[in-house]
Tab-separated table of C-alpha atoms and ligand atoms in Angstrom:
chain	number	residue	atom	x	y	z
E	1025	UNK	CA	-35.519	33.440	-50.773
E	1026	UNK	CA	-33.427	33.122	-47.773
E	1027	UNK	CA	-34.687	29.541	-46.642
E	1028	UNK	CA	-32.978	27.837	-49.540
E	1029	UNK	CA	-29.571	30.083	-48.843
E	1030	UNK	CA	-29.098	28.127	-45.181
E	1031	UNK	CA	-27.937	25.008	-43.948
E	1032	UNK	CA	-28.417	23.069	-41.241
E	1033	UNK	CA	-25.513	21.440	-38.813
E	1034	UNK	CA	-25.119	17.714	-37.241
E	1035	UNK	CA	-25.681	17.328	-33.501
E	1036	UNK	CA	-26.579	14.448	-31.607
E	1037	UNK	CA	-30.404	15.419	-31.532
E	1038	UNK	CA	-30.574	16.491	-34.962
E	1039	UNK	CA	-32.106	13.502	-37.021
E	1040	UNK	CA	-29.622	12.693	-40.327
E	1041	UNK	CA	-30.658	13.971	-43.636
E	1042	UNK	CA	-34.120	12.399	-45.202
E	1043	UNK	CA	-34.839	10.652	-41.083
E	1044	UNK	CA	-37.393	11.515	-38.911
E	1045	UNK	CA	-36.645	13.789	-35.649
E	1046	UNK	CA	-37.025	12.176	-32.412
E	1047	UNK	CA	-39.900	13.934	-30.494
E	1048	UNK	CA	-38.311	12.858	-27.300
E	1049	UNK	CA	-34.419	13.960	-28.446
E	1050	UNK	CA	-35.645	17.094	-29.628
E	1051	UNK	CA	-37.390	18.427	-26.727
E	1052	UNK	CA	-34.781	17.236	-24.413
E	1053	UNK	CA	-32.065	19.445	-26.176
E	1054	UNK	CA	-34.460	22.467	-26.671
E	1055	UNK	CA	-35.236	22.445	-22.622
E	1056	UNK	CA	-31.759	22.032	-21.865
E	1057	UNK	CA	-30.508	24.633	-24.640
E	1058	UNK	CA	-32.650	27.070	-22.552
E	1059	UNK	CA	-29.797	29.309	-20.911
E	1060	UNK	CA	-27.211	26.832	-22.157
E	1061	UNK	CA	-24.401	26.493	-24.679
E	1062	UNK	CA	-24.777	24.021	-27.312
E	1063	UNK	CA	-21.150	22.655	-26.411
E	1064	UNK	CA	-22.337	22.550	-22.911
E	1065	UNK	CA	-25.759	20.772	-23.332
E	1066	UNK	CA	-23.930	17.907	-25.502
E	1067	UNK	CA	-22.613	16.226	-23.120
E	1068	UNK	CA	-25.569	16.534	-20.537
E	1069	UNK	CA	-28.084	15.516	-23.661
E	1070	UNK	CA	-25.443	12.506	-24.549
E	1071	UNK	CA	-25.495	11.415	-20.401
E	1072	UNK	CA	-29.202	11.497	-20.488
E	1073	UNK	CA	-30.132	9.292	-23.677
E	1074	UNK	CA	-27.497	6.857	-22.386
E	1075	UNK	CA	-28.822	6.472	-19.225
E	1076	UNK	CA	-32.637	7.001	-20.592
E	1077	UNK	CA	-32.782	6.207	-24.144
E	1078	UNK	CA	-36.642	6.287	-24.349
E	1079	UNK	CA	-39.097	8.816	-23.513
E	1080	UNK	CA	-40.527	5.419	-21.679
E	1081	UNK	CA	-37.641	5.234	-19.271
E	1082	UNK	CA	-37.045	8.785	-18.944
E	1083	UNK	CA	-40.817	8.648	-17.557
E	1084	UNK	CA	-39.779	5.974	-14.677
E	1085	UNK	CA	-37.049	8.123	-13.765
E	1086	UNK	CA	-37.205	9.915	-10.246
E	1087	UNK	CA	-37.033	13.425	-9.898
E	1088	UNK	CA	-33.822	13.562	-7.183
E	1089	UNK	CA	-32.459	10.901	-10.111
E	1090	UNK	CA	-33.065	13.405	-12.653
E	1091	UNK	CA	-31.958	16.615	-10.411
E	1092	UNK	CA	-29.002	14.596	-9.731
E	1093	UNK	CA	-27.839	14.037	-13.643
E	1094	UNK	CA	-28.859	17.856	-14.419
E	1095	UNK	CA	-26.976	19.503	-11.721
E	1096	UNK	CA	-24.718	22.255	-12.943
E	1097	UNK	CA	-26.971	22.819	-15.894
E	1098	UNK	CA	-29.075	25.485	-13.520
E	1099	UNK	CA	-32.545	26.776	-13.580
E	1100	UNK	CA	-33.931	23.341	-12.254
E	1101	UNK	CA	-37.506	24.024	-12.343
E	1102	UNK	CA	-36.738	22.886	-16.382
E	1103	UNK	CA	-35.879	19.515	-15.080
E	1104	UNK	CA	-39.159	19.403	-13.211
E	1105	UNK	CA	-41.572	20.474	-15.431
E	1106	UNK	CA	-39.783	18.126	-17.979
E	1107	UNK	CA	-40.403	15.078	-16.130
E	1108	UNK	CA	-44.129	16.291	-15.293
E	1109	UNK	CA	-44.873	17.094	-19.021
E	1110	UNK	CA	-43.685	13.467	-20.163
E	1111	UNK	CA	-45.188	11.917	-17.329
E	1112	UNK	CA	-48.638	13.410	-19.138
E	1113	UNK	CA	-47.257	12.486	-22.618
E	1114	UNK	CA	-46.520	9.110	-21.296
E	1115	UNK	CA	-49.598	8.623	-19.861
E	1116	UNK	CA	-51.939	10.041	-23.082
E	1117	UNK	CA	-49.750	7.573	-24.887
E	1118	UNK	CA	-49.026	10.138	-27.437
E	1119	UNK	CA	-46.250	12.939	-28.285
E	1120	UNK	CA	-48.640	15.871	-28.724
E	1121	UNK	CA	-47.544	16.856	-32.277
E	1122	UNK	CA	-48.281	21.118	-32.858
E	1123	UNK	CA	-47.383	24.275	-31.549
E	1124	UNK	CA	-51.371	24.899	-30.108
E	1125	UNK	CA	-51.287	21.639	-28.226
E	1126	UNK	CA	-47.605	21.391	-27.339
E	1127	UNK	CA	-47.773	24.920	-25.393
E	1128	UNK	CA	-50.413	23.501	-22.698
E	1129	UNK	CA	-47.599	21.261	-20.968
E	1130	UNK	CA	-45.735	21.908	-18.223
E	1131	UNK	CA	-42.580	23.827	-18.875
E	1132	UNK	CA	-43.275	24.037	-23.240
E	1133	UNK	CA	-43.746	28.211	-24.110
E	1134	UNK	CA	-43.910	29.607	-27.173
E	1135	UNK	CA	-40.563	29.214	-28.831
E	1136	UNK	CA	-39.990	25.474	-27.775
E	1137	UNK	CA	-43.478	24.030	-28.519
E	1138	UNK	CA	-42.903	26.037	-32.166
E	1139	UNK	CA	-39.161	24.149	-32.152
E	1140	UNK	CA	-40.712	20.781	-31.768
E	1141	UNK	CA	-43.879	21.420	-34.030
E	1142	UNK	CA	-41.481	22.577	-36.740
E	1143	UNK	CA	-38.304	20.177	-36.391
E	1144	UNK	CA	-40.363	16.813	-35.843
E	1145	UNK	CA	-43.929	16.750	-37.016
E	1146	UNK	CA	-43.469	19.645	-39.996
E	1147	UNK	CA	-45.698	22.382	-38.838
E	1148	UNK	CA	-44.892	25.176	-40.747
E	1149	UNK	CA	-44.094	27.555	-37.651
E	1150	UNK	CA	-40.978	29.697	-36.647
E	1151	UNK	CA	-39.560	29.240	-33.223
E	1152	UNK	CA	-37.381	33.022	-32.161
E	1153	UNK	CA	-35.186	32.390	-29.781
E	1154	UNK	CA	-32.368	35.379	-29.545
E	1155	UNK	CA	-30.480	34.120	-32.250
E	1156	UNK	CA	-33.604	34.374	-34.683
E	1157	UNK	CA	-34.463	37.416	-33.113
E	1158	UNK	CA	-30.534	38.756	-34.406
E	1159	UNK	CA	-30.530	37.480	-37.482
E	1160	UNK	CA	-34.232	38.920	-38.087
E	1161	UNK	CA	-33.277	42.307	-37.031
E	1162	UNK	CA	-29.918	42.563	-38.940
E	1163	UNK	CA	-31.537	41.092	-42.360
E	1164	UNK	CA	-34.502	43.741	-42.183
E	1165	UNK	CA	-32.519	46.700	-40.082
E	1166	UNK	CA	-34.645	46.690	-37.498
E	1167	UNK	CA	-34.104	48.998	-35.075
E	1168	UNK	CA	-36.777	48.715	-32.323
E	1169	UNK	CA	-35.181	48.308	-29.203
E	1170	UNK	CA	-35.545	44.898	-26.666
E	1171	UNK	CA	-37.609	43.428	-25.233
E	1172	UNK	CA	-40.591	44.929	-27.870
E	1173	UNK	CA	-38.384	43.638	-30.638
E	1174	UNK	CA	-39.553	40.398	-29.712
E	1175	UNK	CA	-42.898	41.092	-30.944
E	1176	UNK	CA	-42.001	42.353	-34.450
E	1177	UNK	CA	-39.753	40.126	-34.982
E	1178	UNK	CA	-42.510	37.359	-34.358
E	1179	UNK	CA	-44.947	39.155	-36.859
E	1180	UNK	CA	-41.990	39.125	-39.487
E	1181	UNK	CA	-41.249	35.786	-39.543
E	1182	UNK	CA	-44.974	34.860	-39.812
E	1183	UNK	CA	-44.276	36.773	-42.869
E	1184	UNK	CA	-41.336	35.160	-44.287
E	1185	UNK	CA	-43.417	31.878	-43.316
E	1186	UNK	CA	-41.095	28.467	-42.526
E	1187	UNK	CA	-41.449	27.419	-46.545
E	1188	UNK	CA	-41.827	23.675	-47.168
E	1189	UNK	CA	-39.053	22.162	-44.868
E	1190	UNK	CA	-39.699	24.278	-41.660
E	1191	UNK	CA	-37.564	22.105	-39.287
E	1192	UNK	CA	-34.805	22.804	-41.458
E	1193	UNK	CA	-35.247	26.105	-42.050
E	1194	UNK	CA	-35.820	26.591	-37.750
E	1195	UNK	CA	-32.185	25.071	-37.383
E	1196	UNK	CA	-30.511	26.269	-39.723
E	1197	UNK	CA	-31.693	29.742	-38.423
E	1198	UNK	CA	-30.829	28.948	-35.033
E	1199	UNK	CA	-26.917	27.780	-36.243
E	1200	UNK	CA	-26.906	30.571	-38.776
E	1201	UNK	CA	-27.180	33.000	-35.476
E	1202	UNK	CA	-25.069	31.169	-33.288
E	1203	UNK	CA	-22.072	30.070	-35.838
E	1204	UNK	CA	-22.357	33.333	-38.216
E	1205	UNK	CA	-24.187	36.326	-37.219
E	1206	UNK	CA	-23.011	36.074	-33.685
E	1207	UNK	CA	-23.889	39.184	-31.423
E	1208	UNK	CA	-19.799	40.402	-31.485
E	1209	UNK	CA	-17.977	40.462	-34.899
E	1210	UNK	CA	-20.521	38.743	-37.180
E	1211	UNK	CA	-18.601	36.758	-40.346
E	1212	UNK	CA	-20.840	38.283	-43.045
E	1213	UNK	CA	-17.779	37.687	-45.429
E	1214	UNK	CA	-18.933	33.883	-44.997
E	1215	UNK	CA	-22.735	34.795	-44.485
E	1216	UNK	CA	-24.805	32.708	-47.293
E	1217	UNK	CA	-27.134	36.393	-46.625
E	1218	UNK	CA	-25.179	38.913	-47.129
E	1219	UNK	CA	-26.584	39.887	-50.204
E	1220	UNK	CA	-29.981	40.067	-48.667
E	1221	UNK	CA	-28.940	41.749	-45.610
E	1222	UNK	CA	-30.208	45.462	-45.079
E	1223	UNK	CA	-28.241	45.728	-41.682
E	1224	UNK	CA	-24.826	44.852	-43.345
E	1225	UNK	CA	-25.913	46.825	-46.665
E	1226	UNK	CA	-26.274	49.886	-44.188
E	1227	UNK	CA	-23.354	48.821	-41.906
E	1228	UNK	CA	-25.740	49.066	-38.904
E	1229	UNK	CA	-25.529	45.569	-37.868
E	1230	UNK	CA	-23.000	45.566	-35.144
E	1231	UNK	CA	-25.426	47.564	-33.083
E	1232	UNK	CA	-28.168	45.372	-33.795
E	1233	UNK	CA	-30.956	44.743	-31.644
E	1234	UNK	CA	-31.253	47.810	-29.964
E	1235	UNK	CA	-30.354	47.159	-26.467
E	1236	UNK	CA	-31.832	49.386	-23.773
E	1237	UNK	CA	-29.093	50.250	-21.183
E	1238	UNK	CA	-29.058	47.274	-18.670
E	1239	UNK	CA	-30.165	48.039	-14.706
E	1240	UNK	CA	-28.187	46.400	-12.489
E	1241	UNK	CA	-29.527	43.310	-10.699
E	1242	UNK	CA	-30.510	43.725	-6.996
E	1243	UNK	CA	-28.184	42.051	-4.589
E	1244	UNK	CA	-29.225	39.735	-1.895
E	1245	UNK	CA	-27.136	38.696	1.379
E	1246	UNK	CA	-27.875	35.164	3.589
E	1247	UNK	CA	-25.647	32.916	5.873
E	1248	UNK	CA	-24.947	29.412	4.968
E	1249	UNK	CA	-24.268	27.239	7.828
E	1250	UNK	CA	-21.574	24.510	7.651
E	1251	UNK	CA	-22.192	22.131	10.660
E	1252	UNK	CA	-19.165	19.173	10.991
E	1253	UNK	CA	-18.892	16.098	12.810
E	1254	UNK	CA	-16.390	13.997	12.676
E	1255	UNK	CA	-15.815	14.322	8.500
E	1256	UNK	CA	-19.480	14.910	8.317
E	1257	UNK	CA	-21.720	17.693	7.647
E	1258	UNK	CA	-25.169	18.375	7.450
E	1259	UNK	CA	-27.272	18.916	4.518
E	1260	UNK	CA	-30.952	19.462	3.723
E	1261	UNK	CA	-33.297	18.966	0.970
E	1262	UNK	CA	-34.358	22.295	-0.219
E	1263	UNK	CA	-38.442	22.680	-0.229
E	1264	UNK	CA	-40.501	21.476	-3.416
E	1265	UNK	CA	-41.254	25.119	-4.067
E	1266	UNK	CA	-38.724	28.195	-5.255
E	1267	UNK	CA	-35.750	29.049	-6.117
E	1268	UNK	CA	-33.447	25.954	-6.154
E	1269	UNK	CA	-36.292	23.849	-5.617
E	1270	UNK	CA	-35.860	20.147	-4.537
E	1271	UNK	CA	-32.220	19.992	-4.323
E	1272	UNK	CA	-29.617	19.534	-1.337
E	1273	UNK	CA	-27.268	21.727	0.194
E	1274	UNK	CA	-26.145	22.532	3.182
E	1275	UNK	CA	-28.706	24.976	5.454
E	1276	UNK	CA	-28.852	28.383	4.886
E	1277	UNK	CA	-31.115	31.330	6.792
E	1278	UNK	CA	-33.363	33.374	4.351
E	1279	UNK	CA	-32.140	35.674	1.682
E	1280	UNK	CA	-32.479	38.982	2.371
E	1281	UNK	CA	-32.222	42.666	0.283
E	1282	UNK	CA	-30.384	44.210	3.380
E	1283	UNK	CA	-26.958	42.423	5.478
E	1284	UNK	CA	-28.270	41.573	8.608
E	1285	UNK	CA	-25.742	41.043	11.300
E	1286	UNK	CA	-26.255	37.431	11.956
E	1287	UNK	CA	-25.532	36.294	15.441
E	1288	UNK	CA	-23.433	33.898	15.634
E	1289	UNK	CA	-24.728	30.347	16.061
E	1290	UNK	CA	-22.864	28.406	18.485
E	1291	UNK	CA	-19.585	28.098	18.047
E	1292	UNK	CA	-19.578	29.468	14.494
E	1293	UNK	CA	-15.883	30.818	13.528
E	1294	UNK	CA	-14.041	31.619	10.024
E	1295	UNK	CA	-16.432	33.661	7.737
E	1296	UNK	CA	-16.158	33.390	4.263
E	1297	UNK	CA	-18.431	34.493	1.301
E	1298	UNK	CA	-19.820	32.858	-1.846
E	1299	UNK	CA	-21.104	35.129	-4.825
E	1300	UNK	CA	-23.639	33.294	-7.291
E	1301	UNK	CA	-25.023	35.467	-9.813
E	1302	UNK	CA	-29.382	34.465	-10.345
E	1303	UNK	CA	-31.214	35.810	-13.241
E	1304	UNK	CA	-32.774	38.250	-10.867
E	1305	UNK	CA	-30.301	39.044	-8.207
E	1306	UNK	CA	-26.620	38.856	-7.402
E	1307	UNK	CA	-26.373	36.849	-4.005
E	1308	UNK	CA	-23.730	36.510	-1.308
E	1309	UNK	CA	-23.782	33.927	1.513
E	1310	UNK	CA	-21.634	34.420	4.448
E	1311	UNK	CA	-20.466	30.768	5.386
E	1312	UNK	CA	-20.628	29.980	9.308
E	1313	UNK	CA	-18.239	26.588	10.235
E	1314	UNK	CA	-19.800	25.383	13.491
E	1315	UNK	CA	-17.904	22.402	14.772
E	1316	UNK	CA	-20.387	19.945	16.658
E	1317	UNK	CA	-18.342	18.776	20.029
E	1318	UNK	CA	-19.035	14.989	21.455
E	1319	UNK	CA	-20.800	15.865	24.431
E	1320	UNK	CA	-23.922	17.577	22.434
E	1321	UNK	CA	-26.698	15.921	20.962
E	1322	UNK	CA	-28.383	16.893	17.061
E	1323	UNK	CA	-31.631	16.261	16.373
E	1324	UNK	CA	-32.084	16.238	12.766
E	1325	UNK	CA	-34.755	17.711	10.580
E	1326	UNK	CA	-36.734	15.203	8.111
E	1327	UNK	CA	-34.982	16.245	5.618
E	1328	UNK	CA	-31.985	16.531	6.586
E	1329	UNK	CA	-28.853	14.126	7.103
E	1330	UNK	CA	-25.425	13.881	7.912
E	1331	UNK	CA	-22.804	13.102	4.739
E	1332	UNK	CA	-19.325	12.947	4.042
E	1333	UNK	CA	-17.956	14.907	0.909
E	1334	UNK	CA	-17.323	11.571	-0.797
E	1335	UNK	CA	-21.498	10.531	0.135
E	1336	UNK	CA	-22.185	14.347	-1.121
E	1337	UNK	CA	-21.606	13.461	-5.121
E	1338	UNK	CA	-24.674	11.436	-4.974
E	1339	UNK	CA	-26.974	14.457	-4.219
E	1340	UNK	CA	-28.074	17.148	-6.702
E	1341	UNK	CA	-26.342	19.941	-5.331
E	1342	UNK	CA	-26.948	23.664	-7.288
E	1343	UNK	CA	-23.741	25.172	-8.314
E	1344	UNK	CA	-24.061	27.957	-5.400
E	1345	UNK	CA	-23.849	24.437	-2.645
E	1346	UNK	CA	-21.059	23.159	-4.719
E	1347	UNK	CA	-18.863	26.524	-4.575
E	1348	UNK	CA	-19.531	25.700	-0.717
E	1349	UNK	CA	-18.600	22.326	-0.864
E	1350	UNK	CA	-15.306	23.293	-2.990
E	1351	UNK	CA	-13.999	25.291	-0.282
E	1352	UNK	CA	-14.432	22.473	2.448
E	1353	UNK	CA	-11.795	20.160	3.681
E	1354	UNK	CA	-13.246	18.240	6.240
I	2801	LIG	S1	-24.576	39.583	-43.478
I	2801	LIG	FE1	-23.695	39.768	-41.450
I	2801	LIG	S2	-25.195	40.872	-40.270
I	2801	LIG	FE2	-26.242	40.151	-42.103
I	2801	LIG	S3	-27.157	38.207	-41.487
I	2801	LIG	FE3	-25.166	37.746	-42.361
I	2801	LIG	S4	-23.742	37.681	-40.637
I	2801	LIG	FE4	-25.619	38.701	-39.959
């Protein structure tokens, strides 16, 4: 039985041996562990539970205050369907406690509403994420190729069924793929497995999953405008809708598939470019420096506002504004 060969390790959302999970610590780290190193989401998930200890005061929290603590992390629209999905908890006065009723709020799919069901309230379900979806496929020799591999694997660990201590058995899954049978160079010499393992038995692990060959991501070209005054510059709340949704940066024209020759906007001088690689596309941004002289008069948009760098830390800025911001020196 392969549940009772794993073993599960400590990390600050991880309740102790024989405690209860926190509902609220658990589905913090899972929505932040979405597209994110554990090392990484540590010290975010430590900032937030100091600054919010409670699901209660994580509920009173503004979004820009939440934006602001989860910049760097990326893919923001996590951040606001988090708060929107506790603001509903919050207000039903009750953590929704399976998989079925989990996956109806905001932001909560398949794998994390399993995660939660299984870690904190017992359900006996198993969240596959990639590193299940690995380990699955090297232990059985699966070779159907991504993304239907998904699929399988999901009707094979319905299968193997989560056994008596699911959480346990859902973590120590996730840490035996992410410690052990990593995608490069798996340590089956210190695999608690290996003896189970038909990929290893048949030394066809290292190329599993089947991986179809990868297309390469479309690339997208814009101009980002850096207007100065006097050791200002201007920046702009980003729309509540879309990409980057919500956030501040400095203004940018629309992001297009082709390179448009931009004309120049007043006295805009000294291109550079930024690269920032998006799950969908690769995009540059041409930066225009326009220099705002005394004699001319700027009528601000509603959302927009005039800040030094120092002012700028206390806006959630994407990384693609901050690679911006690095190269300023006002
Ligand atoms: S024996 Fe190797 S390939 Fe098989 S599960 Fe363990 S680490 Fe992965």
């Amino acid at each position: 039985d392969l549940r009772l060969l794993l073993v599960v390790r400590t990390l600050p959302w991880r309740a102790l041996p024989g405690a209860i999970a926190n509902p609220y610590y658990v589905y913090l780290s899972e929505v932040m562990l979405q597209q994110t190193t554990v090392p990484t989401v540590i010290s975010y998930f430590n900032r937030f539970i100091t600054k919010w200890p409670t699901i209660e005061a994580f509920s009173r929290a503004t979004l820009d205050e939440i934006l602001l603590e989860w910049q760097g992390l990326g893919y923001y629209s996590r951040a606001k369907n988090l708060k929107l999905a506790i603001e509903k908890i919050i207000k039903e006065n009750r953590f929704p406690q399976s998989h079925e009723a989990l996956i109806h709020y905001p932001g909560i799919g398949d794998y994390t509403s399993k995660a939660i069901a299984s870690i904190c309230f017992d359900q006996p379900v198993l969240p596959v994420d990639g590193n299940v979806i690995r380990v699955f496929a090297r232990i059985f020799n699966i070779s159907t190729p991504l993304p239907a591999l998904k699929k399988e694997i999901i009707i094979k660990a319905e299968q193997v069924g989560a056994g008596k201590r699911p959480g346990d058995f859902a973590q120590a899954l996730m840490d035996l793929g992410s410690l052990i049978c990593k995608p490069k160079n798996p340590k089956c010499d210190e695999c608690p497995l290996m003896s189970l393992c038909d990929g290893y038995k048949n030394k066809t692990y290292q190329s599993l999953p089947v991986r179809l060959e990868k297309i390469n991501k479309p690339m997208r070209y814009g101009t980002a405008y850096v207007i100065q005054n006097h050791g200002q510059i201007i920046i702009e709340k980003r729309s509540d809708k879309g990409l980057l949704a919500n956030l501040w940066g400095v203004p940018t024209s629309g992001w297009n598939l082709f390179l448009k020759d931009e004309k120049k906007i007043g006295n805009a001088q000294d291109k550079e470019r930024v690269k920032h690689v998006f799950t969908h596309f690769t995009l540059y941004l041409d930066i225009h420096y326009i220099k705002i002289f005394p004699c001319e008069v700027v009528k601000l948009k509603s959302n927009q506002k005039f800040v030094t760098l120092d002012e700028i830390q206390n806006y959630a800025l994407p990384t693609l504004m901050k690679k911006i911001v690095q190269k300023l020196d006002l």
